[in-house]
Tab-separated table of C-alpha atoms and ligand atoms in Angstrom:
chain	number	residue	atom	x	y	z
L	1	UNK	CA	0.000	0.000	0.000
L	2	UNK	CA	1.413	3.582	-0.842
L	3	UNK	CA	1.614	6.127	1.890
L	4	UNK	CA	0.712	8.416	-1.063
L	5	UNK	CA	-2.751	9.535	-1.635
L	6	UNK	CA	-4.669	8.216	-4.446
L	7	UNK	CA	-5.635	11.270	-5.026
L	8	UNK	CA	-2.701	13.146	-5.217
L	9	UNK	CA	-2.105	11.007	-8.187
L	10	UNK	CA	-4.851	13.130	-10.110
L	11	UNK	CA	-2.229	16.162	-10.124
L	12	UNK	CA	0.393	16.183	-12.400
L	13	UNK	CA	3.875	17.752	-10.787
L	14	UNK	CA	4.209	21.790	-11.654
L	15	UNK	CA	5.313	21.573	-15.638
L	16	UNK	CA	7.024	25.134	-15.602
L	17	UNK	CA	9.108	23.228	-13.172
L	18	UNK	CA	11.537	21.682	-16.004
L	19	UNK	CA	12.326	24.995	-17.781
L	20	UNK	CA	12.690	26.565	-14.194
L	21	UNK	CA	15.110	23.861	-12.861
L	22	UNK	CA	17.282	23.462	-16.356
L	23	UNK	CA	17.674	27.253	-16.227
L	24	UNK	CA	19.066	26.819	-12.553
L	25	UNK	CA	21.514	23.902	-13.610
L	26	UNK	CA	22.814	26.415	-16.262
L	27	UNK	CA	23.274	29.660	-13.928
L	28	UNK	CA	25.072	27.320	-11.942
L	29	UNK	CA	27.482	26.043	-14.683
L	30	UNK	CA	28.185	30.153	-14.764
L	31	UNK	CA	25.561	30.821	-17.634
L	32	UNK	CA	24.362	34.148	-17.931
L	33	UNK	CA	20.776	33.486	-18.273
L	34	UNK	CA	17.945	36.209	-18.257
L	35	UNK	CA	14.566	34.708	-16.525
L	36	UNK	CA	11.450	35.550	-17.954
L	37	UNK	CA	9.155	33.511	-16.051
L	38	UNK	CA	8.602	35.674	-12.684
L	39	UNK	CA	4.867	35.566	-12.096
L	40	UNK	CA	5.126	38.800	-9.513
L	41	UNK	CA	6.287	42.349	-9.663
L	42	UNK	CA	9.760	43.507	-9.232
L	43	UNK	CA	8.978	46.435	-7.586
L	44	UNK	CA	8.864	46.655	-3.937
L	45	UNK	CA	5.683	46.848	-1.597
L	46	UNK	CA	4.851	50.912	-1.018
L	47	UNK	CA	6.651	52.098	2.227
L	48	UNK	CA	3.357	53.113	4.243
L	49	UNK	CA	1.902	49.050	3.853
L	50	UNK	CA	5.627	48.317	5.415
L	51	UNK	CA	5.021	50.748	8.035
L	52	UNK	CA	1.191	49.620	8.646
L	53	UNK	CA	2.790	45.676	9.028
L	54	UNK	CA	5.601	47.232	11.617
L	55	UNK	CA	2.706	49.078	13.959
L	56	UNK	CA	0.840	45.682	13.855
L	57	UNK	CA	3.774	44.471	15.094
L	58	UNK	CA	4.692	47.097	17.556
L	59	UNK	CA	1.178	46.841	19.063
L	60	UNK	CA	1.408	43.142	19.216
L	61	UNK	CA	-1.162	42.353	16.717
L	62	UNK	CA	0.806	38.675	16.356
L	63	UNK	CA	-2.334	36.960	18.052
L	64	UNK	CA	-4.746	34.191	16.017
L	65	UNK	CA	-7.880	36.499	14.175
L	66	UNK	CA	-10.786	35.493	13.030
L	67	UNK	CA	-10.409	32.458	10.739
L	68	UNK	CA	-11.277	34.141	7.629
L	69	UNK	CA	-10.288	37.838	8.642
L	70	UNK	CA	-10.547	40.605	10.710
L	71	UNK	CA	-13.356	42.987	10.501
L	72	UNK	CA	-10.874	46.114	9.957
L	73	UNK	CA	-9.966	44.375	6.345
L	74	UNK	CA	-13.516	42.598	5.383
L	75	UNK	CA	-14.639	46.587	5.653
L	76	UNK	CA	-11.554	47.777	3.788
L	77	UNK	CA	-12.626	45.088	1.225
L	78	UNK	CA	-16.277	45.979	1.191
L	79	UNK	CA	-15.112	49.722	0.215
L	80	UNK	CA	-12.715	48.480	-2.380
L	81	UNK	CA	-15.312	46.743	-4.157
L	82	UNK	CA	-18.047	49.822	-3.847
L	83	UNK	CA	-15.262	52.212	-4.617
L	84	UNK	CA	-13.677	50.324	-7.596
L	85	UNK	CA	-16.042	47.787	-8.985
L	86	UNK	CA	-19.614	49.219	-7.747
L	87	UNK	CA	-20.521	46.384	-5.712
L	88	UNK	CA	-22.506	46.524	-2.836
L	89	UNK	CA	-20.921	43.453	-0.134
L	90	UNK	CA	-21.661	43.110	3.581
L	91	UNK	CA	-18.690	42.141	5.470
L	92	UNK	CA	-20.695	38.821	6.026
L	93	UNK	CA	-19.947	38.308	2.339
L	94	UNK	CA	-16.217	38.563	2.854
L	95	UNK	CA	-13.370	36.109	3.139
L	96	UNK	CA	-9.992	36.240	3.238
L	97	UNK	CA	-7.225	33.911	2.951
L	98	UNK	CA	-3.491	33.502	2.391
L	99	UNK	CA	-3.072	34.733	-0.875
L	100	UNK	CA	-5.832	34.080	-3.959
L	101	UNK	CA	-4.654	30.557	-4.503
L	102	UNK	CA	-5.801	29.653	-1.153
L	103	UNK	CA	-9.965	31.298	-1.963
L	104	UNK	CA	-9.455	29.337	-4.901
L	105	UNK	CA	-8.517	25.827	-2.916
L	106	UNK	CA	-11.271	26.733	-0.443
L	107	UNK	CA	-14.127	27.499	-3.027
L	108	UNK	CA	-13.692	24.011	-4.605
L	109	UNK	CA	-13.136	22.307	-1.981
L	110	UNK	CA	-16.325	23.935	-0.207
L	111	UNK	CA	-18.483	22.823	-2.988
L	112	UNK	CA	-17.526	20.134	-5.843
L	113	UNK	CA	-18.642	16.913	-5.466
L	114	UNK	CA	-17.431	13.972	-7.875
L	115	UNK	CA	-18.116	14.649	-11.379
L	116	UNK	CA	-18.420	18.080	-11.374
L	117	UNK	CA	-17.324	19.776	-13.873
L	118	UNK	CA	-15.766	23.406	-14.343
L	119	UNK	CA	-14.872	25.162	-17.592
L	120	UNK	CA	-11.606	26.632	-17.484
L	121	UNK	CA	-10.913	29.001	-20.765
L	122	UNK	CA	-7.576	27.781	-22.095
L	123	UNK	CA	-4.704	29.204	-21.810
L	124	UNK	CA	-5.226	28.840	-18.305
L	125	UNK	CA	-3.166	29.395	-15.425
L	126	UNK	CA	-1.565	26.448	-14.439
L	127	UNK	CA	-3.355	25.921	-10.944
L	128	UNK	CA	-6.430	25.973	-11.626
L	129	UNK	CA	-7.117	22.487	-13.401
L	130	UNK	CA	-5.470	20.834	-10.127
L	131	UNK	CA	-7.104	22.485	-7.387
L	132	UNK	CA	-10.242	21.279	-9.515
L	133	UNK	CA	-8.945	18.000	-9.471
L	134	UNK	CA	-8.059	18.222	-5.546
L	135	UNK	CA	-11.574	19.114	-4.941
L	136	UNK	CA	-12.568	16.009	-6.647
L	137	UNK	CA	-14.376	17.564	-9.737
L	138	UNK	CA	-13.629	17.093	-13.340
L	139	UNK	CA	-11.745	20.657	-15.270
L	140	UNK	CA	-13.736	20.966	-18.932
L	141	UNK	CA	-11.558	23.299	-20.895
L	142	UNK	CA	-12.990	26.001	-23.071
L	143	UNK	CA	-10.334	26.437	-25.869
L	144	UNK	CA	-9.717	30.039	-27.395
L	145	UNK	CA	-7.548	30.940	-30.182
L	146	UNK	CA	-4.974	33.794	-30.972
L	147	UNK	CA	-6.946	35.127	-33.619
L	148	UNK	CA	-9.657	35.849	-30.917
L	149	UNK	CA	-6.989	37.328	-29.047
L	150	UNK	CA	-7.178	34.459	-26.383
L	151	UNK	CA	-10.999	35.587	-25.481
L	152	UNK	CA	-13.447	33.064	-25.228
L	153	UNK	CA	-16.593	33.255	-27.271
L	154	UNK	CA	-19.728	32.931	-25.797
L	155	UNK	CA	-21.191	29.952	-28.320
L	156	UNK	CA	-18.157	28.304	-26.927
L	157	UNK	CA	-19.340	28.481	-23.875
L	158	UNK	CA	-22.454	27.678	-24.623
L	159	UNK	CA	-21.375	24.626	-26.175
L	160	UNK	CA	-19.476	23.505	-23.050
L	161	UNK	CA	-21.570	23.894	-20.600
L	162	UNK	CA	-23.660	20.506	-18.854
L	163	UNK	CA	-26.075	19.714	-16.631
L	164	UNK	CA	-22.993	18.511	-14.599
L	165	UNK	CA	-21.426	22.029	-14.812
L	166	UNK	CA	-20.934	23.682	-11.471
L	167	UNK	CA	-18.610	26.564	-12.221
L	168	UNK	CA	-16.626	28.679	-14.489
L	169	UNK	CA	-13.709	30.185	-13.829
L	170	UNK	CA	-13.062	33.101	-15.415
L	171	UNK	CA	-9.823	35.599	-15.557
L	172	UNK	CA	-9.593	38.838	-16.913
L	173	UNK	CA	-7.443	39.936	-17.239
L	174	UNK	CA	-5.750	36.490	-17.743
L	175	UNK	CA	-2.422	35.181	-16.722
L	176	UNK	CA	-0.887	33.977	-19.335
L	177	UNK	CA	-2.377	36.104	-22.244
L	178	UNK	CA	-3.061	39.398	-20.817
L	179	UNK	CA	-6.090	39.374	-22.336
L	180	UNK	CA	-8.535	41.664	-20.896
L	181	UNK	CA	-12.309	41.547	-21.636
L	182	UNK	CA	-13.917	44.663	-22.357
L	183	UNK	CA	-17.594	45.390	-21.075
L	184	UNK	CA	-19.520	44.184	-23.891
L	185	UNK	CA	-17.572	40.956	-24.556
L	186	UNK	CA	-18.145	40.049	-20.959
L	187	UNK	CA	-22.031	40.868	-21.483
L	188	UNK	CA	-21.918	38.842	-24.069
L	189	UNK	CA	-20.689	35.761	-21.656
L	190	UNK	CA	-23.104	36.902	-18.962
L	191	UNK	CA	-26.116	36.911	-21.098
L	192	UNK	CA	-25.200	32.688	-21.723
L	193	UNK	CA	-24.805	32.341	-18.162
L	194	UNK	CA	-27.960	33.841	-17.282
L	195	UNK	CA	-29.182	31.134	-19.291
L	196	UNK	CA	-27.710	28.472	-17.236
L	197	UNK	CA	-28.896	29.275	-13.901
L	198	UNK	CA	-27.064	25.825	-12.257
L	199	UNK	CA	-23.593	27.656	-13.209
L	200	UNK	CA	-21.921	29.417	-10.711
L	201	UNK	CA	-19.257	32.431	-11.858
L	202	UNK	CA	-15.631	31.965	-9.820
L	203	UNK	CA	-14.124	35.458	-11.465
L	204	UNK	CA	-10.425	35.876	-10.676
L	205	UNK	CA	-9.679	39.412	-10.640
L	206	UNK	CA	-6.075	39.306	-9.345
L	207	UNK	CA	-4.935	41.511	-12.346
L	208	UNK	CA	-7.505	44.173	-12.216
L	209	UNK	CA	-5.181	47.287	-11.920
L	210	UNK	CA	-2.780	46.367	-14.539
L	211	UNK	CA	-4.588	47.293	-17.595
L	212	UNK	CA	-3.220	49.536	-20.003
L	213	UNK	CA	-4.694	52.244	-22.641
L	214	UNK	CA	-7.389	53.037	-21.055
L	215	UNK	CA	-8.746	49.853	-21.156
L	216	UNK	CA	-11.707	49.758	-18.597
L	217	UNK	CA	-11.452	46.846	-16.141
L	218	UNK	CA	-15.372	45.008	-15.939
L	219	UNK	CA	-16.368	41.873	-13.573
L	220	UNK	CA	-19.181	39.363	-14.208
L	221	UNK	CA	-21.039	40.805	-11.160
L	222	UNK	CA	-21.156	44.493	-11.654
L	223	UNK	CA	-21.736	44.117	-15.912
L	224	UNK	CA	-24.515	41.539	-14.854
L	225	UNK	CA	-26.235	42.214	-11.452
L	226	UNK	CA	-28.372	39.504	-11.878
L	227	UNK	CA	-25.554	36.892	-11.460
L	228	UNK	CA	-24.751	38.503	-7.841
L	229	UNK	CA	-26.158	35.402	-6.095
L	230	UNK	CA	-24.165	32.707	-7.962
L	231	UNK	CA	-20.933	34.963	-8.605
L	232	UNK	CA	-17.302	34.817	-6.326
L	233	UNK	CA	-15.470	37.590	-6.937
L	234	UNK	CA	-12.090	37.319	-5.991
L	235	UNK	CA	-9.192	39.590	-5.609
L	236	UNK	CA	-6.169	40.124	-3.400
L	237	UNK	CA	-3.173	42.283	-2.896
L	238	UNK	CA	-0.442	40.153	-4.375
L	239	UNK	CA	-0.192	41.410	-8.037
L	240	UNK	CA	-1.529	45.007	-7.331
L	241	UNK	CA	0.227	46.496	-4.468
L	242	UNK	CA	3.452	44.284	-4.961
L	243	UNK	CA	2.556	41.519	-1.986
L	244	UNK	CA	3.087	38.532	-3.272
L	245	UNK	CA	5.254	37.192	0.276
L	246	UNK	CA	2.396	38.300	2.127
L	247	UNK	CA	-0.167	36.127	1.196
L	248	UNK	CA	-3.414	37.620	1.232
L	249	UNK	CA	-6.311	37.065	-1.038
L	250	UNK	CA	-9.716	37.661	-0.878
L	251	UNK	CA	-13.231	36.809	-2.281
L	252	UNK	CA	-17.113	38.378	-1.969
L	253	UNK	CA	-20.365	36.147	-2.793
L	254	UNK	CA	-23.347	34.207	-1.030
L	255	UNK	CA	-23.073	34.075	1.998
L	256	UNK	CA	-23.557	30.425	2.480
L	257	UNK	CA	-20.607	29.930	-0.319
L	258	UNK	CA	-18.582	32.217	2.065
L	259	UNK	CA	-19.194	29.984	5.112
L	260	UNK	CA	-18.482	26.852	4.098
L	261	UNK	CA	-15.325	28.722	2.836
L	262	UNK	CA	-13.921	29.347	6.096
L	263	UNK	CA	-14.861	25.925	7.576
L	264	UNK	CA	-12.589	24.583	5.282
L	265	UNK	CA	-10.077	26.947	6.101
L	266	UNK	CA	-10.496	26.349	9.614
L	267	UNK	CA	-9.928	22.932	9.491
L	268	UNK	CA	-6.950	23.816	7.637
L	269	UNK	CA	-4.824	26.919	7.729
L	270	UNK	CA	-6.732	29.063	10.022
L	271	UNK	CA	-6.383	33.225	9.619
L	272	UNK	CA	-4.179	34.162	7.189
L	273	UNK	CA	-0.898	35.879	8.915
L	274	UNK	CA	-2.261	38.553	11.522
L	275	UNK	CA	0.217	41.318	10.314
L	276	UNK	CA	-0.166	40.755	6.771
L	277	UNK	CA	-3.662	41.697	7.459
L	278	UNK	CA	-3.509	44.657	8.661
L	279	UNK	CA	-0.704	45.710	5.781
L	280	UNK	CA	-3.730	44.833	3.560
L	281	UNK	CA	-5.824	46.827	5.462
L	282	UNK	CA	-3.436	50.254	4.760
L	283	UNK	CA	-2.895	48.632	0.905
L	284	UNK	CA	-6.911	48.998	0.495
L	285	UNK	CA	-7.837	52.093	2.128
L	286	UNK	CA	-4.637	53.771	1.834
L	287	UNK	CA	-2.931	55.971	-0.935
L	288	UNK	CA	-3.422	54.855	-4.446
L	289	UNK	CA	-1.722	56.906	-7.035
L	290	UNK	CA	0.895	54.784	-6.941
L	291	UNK	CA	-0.601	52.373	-9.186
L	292	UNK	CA	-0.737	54.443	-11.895
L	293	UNK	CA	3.164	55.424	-12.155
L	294	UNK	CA	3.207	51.381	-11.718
L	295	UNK	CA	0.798	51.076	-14.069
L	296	UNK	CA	2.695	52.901	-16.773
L	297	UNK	CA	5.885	51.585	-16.372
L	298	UNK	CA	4.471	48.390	-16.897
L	299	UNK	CA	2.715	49.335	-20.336
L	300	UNK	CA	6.291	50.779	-21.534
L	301	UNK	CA	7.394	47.447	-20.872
L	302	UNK	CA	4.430	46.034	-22.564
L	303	UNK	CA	4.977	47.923	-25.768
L	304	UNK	CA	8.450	47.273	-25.580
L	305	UNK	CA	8.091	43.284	-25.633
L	306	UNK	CA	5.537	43.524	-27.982
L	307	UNK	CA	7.223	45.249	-30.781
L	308	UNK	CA	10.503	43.453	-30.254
L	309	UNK	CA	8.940	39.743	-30.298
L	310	UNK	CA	6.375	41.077	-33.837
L	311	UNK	CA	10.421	41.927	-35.381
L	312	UNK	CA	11.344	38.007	-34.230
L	313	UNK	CA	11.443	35.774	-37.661
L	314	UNK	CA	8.311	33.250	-37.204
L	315	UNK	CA	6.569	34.816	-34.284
L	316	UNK	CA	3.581	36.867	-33.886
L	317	UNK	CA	2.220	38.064	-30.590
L	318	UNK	CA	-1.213	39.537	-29.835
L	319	UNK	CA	-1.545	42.837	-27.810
L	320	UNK	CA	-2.702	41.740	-24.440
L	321	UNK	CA	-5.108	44.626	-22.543
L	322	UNK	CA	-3.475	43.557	-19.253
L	323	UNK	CA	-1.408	41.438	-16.493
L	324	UNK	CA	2.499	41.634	-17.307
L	325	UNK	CA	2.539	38.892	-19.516
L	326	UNK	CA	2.730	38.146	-23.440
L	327	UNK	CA	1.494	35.033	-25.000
L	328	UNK	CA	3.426	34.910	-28.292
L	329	UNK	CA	2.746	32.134	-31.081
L	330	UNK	CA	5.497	30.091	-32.508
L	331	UNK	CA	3.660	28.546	-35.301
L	332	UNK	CA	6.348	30.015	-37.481
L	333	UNK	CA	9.103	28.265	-35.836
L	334	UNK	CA	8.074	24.760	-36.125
L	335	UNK	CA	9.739	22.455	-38.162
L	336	UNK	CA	12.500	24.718	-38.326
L	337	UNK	CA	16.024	23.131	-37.506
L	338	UNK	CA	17.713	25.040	-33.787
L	339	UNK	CA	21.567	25.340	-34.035
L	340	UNK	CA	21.742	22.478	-32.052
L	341	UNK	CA	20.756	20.261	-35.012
L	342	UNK	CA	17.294	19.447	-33.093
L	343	UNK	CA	13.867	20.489	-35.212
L	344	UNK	CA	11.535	22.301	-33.222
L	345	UNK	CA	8.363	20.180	-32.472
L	346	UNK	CA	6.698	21.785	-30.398
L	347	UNK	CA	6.790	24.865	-28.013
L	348	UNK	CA	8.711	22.974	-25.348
L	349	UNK	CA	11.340	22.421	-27.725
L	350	UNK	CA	11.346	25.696	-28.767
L	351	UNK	CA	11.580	27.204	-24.901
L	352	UNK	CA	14.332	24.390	-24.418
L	353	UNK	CA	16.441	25.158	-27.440
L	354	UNK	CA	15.948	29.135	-26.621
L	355	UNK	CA	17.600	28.409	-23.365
L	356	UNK	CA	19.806	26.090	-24.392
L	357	UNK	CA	21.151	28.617	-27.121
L	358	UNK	CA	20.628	32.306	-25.743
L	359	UNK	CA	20.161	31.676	-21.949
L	360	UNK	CA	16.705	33.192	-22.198
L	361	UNK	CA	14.137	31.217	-20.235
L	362	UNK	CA	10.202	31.565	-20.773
L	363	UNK	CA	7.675	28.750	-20.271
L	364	UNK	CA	5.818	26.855	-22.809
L	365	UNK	CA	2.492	27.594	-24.004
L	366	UNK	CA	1.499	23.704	-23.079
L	367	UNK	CA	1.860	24.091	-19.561
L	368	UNK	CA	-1.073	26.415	-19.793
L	369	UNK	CA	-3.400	24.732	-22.382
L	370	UNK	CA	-2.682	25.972	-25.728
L	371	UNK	CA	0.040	25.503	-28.228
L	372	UNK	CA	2.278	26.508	-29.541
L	373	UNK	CA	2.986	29.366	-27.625
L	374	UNK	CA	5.321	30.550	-24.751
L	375	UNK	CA	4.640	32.710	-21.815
L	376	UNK	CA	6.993	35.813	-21.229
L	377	UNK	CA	6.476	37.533	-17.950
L	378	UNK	CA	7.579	41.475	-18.253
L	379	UNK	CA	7.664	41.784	-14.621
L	380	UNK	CA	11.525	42.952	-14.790
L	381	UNK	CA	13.961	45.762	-15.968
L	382	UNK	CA	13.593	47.541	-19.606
L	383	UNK	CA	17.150	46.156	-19.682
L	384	UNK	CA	16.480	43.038	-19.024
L	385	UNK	CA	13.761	42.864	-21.377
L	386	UNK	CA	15.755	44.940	-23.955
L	387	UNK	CA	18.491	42.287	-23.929
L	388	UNK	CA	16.215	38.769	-23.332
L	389	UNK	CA	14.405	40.318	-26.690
L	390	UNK	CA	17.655	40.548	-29.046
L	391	UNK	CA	18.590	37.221	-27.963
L	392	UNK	CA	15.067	35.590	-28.739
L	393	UNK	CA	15.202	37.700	-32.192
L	394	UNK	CA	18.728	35.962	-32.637
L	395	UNK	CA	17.544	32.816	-31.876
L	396	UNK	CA	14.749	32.872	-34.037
L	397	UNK	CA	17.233	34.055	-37.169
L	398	UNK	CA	19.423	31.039	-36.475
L	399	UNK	CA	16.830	28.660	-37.155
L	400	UNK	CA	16.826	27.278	-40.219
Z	501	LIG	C1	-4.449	34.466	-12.304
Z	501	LIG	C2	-3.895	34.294	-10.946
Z	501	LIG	N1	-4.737	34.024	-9.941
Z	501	LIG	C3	-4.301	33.851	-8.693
Z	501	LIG	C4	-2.968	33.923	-8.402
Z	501	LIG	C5	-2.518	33.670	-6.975
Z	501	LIG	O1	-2.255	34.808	-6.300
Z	501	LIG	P1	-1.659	34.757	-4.815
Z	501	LIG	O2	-0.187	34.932	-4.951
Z	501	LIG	O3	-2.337	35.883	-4.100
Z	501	LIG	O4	-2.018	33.439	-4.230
Z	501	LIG	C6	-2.041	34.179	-9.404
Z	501	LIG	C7	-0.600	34.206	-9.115
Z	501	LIG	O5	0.245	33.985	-9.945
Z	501	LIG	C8	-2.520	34.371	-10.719
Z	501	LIG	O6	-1.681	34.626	-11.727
């Protein structure tokens, strides 16, 4: 008998893992190798959330809290969603947890039962399909395509949905593509799920304030009020305020979704860190301008990437609305011979061969549901980019 769960068998081991680990084997060989793969911000959490964490401290706010948060930040959150989305929660309707992953983990494993299934628009990121899997349901993917500029479309949808469907999951905008959806292409979806009154809406909007030329940010709930009492809206201060180590996340909805939310957590991780709490608190109801001047730098860095992959022989990239990441297509590549001698199959040859050749690692469009395509994170200096972009554009013209 294995000590190892049966279950645990279901998940398949991180895949962004090999890329990740051969690029470490080659620093250490003394490589000079420029990482494009960082899923967080480079720039440093704003000096009055520091100082908000160090009071906490001072005042000895290192006690247990209330397993799914304290009231100070479920009434910070219920103003950030009034003030920024025009949603109307009660702190009832609140939950937070250590970091978004964890609402995630907690809202299926609050509510799927075996076979149930949840559509997941490909490309995807990479947890959700497992935590799906942990909760013992069944991840249906929706696929998208590049011409669509990664968006799903709602007869799509449509199509994919089952009497066995529970929930969608839906991320805009979306890590890996950066695709945003605008207001009426997310009507559009609404108006099939208001068909489909069995299908609950989990919307991850982790990337909300990176959006870029004047793109509007929209979730299910506000464009479609009438999906309130089946929606999650989930959010957190990882990606937006430059928190990632923190680890808080946070969600809205029913409140009988919201409960049975925090008895999981209870049974498992309890509060989320008390002093990372009450950071979030001061990250919510505290200064924002910041995230503009963020905000721009990041679309510099956008436009930057952009142009520089469209100049790469056999690659064309889409112009993502959002996130810090571009979702390029090597269709042009394939079949093409690296200097190595080894033709390119697929995009995990081609993010293997990159690496192997120009010390430039990205990840590989499979790990996230749709090929061929690779991932490129911009989270990182215009140097870095500046550089990592002339040696994919090299690579690219040594392929023959
Ligand atoms: C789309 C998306 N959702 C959720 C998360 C998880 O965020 P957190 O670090 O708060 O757990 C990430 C982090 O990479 C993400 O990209």
């Amino acid at each position: 008998m294995s000590i190892i769960a049966e279950s645990l068998g279901r998940i398949k081991p991180s895949p962004t893992i090999a890329v990740t680990t051969k690029a470490a084997e080659l620093r250490a060989a003394g490589r000079d190798v420029i990482g494009l793969g960082a899923g967080e911000p480079d720039f440093d959490t704003p000096d009055n959330i520091k100082a908000a964490a160090k009071t906490a401290i001072d005042e000895g706010k290192t006690k247990y809290t209330a397993v799914d948060g304290i009231p100070e930040l479920k009434k910070a959150i219920c103003a950030k969603f009034k003030r920024e989305n025009g949603l109307d929660y009660e702190p009832s309707q609140v939950t937070v947890s250590g970091g978004g992953k964890q609402i995630i983990y907690n809202a299926m494993v609050a509510t799927l039962n075996p076979g149930d299934e949840v559509l997941i628009p490909t490309p995807y990121w990479v947890s959700y399909p497992d935590m799906v899997l942990l909760g013992g349901g069944e991840p249906v993917f929706v696929p998208t395509t590049g011409e669509n500029s990664f968006k799903m479309q709602p007869a799509d949808l449509e199509a994919a949905i089952t009497p066995k469907t529970k929930w969608i999951i839906f991320n805009s905008p979306s890590n890996p593509s950066g695709a945003g959806y605008n207001r009426e292409e997310l009507k559009a979806l609404t108006e099939v799920l208001l068909r489909h009154p069995h299908v609950w809406i989990l919307t991850d909007d982790m990337y909300e304030h990176l959006v870029y030329d004047d793109f509007e940010f929209v979730t299910p709930a506000q464009v479609e009020p009438k999906l309130y009492d089946r929606t999650l809206t989930m959010n957190g201060v990882s990606k937006a305020y430059a928190m990632t180590g923190w680890r808080i996340g946070y969600a809205a909805g029913p409140q009988v979704l919201i409960k049975a939310m925090a008895k999981v957590q209870s049974q498992s991780t309890s509060n989320p860190c008390s002093i990372s709490q009450y950071a979030s608190v001061e990250a919510l109801n505290g200064p924002q301008d910041f995230l503009a001047t963020r905000g721009k730098a990041f679309e510099e860095r956008r436009d930057l990437v952009l142009n520089m992959l469209n100049e790469a022989e056999g690659i064309s990239c889409p112009k993502p609305e959002g996130a810090f990441y571009v979702y390029p297509s090597i269709a042009g590549c394939i079949g093409k011979k690296a200097p190595s001698g080894k033709v390119i199959e697929n995009d995990l040859d081609f993010v293997s061969e990159l690496l192997e050749a120009e010390g430039v690692a990205v990840v590989h469009g499979e790990a996230f549901g749709l090929s061929p395509y690779f991932r490129a994170s911009y989270a990182t200096s215009e140097e870095a980019l500046t550089e990592a972009c002339n040696r994919i554009q090299k690579f690219c013209a040594s392929l023959s």
